[in-house]
PDB file of C-alpha atoms and ligand atoms in Angstrom:
ATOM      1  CA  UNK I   1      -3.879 -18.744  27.515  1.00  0.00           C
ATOM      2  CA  UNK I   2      -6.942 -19.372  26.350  1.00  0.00           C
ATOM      3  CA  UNK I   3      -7.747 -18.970  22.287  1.00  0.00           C
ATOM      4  CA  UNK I   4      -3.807 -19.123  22.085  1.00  0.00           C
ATOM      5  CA  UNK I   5      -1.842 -21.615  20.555  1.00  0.00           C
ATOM      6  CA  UNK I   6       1.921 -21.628  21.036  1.00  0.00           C
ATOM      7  CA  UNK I   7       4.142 -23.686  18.372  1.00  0.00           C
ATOM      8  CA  UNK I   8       7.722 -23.537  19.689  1.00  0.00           C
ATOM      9  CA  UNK I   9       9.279 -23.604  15.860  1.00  0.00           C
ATOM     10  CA  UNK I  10       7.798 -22.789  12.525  1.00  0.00           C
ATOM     11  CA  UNK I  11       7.905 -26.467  11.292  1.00  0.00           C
ATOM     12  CA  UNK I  12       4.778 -27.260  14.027  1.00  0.00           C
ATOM     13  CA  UNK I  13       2.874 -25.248  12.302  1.00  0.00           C
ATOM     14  CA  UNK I  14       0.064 -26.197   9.673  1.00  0.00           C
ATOM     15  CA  UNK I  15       1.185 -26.224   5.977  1.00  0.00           C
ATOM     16  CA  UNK I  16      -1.413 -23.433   5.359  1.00  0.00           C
ATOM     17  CA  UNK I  17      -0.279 -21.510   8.388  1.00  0.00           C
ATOM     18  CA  UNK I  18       3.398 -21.816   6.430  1.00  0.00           C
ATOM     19  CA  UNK I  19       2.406 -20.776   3.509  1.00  0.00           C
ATOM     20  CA  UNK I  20       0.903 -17.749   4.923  1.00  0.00           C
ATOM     21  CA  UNK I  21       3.880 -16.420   7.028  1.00  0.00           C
ATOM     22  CA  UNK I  22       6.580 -17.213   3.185  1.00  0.00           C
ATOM     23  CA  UNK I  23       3.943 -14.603   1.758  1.00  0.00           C
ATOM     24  CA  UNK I  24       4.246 -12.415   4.407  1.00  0.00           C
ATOM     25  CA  UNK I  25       8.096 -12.864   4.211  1.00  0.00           C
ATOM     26  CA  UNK I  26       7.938 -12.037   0.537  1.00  0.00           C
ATOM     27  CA  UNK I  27       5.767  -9.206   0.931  1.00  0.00           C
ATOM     28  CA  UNK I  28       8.486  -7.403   3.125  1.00  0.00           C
ATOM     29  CA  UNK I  29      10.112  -6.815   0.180  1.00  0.00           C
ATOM     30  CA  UNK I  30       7.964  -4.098  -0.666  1.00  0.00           C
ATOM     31  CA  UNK I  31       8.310  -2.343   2.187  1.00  0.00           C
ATOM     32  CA  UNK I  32       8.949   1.386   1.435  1.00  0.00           C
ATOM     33  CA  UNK I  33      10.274   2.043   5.193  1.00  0.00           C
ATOM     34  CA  UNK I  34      13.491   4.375   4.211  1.00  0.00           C
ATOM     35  CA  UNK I  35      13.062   6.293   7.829  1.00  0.00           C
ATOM     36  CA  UNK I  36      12.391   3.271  10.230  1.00  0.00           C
ATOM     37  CA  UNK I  37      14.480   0.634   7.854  1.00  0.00           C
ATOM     38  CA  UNK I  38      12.057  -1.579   9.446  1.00  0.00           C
ATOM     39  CA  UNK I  39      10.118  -3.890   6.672  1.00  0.00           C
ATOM     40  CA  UNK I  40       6.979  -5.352   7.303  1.00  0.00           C
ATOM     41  CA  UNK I  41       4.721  -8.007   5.753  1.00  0.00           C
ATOM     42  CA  UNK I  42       1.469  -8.979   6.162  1.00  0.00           C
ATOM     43  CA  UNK I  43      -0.170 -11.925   4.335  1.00  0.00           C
ATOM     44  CA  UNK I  44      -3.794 -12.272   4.466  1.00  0.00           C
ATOM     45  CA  UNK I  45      -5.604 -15.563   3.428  1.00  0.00           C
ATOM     46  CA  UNK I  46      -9.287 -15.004   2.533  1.00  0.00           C
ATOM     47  CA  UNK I  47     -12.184 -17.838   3.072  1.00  0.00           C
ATOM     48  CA  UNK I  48     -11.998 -18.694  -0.844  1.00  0.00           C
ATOM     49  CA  UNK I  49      -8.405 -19.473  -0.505  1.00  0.00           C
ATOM     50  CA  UNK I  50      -6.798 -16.239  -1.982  1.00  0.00           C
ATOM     51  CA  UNK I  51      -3.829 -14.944  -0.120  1.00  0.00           C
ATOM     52  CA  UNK I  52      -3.486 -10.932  -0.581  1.00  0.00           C
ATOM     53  CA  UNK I  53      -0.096  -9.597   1.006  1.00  0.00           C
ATOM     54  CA  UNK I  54       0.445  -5.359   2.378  1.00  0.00           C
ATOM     55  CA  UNK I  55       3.787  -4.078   3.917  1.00  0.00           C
ATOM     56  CA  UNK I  56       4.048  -0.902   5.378  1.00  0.00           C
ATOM     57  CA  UNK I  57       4.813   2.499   3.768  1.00  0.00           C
ATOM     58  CA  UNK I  58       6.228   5.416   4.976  1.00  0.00           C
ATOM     59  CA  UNK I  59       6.468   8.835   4.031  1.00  0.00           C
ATOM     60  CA  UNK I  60       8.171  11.902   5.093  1.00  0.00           C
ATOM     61  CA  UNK I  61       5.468  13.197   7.085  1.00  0.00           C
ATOM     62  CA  UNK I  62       6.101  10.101   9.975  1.00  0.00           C
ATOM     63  CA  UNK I  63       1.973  10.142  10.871  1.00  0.00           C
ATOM     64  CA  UNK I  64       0.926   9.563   6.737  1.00  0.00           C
ATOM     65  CA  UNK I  65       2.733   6.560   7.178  1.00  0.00           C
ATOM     66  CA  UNK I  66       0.524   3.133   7.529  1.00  0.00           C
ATOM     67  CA  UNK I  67       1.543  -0.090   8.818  1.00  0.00           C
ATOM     68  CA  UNK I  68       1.736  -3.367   6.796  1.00  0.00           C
ATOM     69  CA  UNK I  69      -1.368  -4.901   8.253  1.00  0.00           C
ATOM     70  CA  UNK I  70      -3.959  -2.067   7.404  1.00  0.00           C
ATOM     71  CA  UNK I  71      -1.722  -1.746   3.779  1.00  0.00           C
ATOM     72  CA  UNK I  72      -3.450  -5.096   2.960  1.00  0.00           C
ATOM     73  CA  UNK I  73      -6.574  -5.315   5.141  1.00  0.00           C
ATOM     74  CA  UNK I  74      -7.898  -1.648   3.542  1.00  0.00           C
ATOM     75  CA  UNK I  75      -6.849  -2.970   0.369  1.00  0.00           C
ATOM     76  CA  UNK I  76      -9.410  -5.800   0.822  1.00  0.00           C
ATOM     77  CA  UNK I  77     -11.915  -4.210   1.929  1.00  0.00           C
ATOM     78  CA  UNK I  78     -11.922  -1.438  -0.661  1.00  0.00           C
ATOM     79  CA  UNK I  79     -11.361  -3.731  -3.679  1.00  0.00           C
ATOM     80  CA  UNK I  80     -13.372  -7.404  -2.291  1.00  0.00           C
ATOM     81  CA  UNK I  81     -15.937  -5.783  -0.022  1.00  0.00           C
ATOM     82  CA  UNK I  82     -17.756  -9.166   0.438  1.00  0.00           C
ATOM     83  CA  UNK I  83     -14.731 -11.347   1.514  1.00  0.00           C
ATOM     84  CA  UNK I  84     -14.203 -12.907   4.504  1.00  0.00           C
ATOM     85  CA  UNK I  85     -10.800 -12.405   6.050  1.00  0.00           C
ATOM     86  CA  UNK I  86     -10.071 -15.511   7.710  1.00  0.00           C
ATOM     87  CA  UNK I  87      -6.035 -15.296   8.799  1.00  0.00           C
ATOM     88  CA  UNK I  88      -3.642 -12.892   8.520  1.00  0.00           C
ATOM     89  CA  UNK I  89       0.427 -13.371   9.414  1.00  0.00           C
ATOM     90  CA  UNK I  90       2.558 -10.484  10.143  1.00  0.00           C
ATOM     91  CA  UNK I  91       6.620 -10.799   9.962  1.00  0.00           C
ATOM     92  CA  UNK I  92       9.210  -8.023   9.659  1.00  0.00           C
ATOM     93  CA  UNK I  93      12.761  -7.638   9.274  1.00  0.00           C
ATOM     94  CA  UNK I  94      15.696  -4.685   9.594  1.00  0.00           C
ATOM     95  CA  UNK I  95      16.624  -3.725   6.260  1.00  0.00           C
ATOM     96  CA  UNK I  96      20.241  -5.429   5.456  1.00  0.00           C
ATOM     97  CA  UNK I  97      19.423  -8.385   7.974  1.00  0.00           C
ATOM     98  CA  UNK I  98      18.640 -11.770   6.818  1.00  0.00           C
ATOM     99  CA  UNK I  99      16.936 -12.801   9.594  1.00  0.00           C
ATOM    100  CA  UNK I 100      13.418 -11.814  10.566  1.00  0.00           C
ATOM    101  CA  UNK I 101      12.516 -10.304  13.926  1.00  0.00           C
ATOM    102  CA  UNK I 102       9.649 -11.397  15.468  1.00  0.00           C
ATOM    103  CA  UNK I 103       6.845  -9.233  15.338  1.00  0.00           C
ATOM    104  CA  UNK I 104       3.332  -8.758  16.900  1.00  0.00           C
ATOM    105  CA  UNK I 105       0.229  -6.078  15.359  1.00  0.00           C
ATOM    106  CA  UNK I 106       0.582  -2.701  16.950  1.00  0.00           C
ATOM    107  CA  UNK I 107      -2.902  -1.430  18.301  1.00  0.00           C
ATOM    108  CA  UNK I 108      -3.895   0.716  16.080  1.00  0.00           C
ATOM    109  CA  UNK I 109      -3.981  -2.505  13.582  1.00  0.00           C
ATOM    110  CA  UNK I 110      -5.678  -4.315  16.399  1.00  0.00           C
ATOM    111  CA  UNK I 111      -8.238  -2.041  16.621  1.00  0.00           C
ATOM    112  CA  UNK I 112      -9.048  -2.354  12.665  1.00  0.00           C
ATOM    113  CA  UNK I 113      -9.135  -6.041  12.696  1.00  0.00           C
ATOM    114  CA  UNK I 114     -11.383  -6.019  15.591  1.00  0.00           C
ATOM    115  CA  UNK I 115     -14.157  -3.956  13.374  1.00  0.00           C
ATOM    116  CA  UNK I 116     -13.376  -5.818  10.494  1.00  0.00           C
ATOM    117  CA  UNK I 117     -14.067  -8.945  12.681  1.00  0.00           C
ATOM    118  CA  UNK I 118     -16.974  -7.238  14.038  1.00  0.00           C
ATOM    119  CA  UNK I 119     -18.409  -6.625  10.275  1.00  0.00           C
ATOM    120  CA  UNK I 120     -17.796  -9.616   8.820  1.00  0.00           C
ATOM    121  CA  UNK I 121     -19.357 -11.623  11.606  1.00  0.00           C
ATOM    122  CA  UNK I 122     -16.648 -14.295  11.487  1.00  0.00           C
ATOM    123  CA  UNK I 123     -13.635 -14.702  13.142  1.00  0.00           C
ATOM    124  CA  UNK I 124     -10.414 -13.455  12.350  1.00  0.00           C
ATOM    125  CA  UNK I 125      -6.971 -15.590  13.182  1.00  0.00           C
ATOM    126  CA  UNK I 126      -3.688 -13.902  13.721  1.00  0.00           C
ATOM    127  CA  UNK I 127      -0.588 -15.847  13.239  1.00  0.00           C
ATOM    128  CA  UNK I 128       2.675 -14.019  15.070  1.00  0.00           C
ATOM    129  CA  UNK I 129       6.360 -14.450  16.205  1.00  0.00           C
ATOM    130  CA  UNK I 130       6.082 -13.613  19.545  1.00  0.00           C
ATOM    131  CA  UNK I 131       9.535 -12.435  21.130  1.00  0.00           C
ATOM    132  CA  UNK I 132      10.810 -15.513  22.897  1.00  0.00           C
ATOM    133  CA  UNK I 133      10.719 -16.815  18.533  1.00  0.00           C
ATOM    134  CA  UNK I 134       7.423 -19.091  19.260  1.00  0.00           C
ATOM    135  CA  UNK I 135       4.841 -18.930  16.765  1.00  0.00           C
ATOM    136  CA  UNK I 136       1.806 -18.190  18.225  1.00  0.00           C
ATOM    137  CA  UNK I 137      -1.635 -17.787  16.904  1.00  0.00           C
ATOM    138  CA  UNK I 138      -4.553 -16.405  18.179  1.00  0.00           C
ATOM    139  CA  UNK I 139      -8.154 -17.383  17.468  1.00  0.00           C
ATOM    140  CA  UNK I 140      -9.597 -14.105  17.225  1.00  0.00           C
ATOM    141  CA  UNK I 141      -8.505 -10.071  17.166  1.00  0.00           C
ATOM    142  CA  UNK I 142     -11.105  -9.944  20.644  1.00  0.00           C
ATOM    143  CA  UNK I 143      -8.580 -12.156  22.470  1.00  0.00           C
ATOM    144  CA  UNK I 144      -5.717  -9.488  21.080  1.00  0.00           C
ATOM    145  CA  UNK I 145      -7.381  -6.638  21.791  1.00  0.00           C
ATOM    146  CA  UNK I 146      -9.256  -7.132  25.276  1.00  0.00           C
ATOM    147  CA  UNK I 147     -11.191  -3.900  26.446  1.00  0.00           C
ATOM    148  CA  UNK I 148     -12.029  -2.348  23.077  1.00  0.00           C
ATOM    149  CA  UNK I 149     -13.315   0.664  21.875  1.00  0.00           C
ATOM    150  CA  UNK I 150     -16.139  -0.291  19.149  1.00  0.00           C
ATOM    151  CA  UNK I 151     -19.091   1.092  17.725  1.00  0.00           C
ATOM    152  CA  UNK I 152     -21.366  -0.133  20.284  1.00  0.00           C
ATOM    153  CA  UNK I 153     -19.476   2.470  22.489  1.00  0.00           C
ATOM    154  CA  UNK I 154     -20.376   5.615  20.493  1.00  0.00           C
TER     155      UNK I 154
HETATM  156  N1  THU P   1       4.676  -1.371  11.539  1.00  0.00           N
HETATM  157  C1  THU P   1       3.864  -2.215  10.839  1.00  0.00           C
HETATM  158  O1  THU P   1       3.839  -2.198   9.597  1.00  0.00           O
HETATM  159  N2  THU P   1       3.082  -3.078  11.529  1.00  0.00           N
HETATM  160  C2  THU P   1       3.072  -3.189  12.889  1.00  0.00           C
HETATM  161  O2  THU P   1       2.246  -3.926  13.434  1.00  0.00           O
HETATM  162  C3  THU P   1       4.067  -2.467  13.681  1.00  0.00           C
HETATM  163  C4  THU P   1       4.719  -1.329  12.987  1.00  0.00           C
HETATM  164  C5  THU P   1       5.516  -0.434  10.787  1.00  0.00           C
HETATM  165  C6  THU P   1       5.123   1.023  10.908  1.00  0.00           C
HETATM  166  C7  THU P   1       6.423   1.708  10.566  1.00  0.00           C
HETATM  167  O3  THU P   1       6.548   1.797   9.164  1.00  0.00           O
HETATM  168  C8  THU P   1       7.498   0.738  11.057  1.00  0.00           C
HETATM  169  O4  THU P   1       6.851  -0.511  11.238  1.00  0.00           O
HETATM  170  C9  THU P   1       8.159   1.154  12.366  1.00  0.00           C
HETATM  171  O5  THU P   1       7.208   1.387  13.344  1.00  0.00           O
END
């Protein structure tokens, strides 16, 4: 799998990469996810260094809901329009469990990493739990997201 890299348990991989998923850990526990009692983190580390965390919140109306991942990455954009994203590691967790499930981005997250990858010329590396419990990480959201829809299509 090409611009995949599998690490069979967490301890394989980098410090950095570790550091980024125990944010993303943390940052499940603001989750506001009463109807799915599903809690999501996302951890985002920037090129200066800075790691910015989102997790997903719901709301009564199912659709005005947003997912972890887009929590955080609109957040950046909105408040540091000039930074570079350079990785971002989802985890999530049942409410009440203690153990995290492993967790890959839905599309629709896909799809706004891919034109924040786009826009920011530079690429953008995902680090995920993948269901067998490997960590895997991806070099870019183009590998994740083969086939897109972008602006060049409009
Ligand atoms: N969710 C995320 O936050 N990120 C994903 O990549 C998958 C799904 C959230 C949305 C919703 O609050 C809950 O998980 C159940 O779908």
């Amino acid at each position: 799998m090409d611009g995949f890299h599998i690490f069979p348990t967490f301890s394989e991989l980098s410090k950095q990469d570790q550091e980024l998923v125990v944010n993303a850990q943390k940052a499940t526990e603001n989750s506001y996810s009463p109807y799915s009692n599903y809690r999501v983190g996302a951890a985002v580390r920037l090129a200066s260094g800075q790691i910015l965390l989102g997790s997903n919140q719901e709301n009564a109306s199912y659709p005005a809901g947003l997912c972890a991942e887009r929590v955080a990455l609109f957040h950046i954009s909105s408040t540091y329009p000039d930074a570079i994203v350079e990785s971002i590691a989802t985890v999530a967790k049942r409410k009440g469990d203690t153990k995290f499930k492993p967790v890959t981005p839905c599309g629709i997250c896909r799809q706004v990493m891919l034109e924040l990858e786009i826009r920011q010329k530079s690429n953008i590396r995902v680090l995920m739990q993948s269901s067998d419990e490997r960590w895997i990480t991806s070099e870019n959201i183009r590998k994740l997201l083969p086939f897109s829809f972008e602006q060049d299509n409009l």
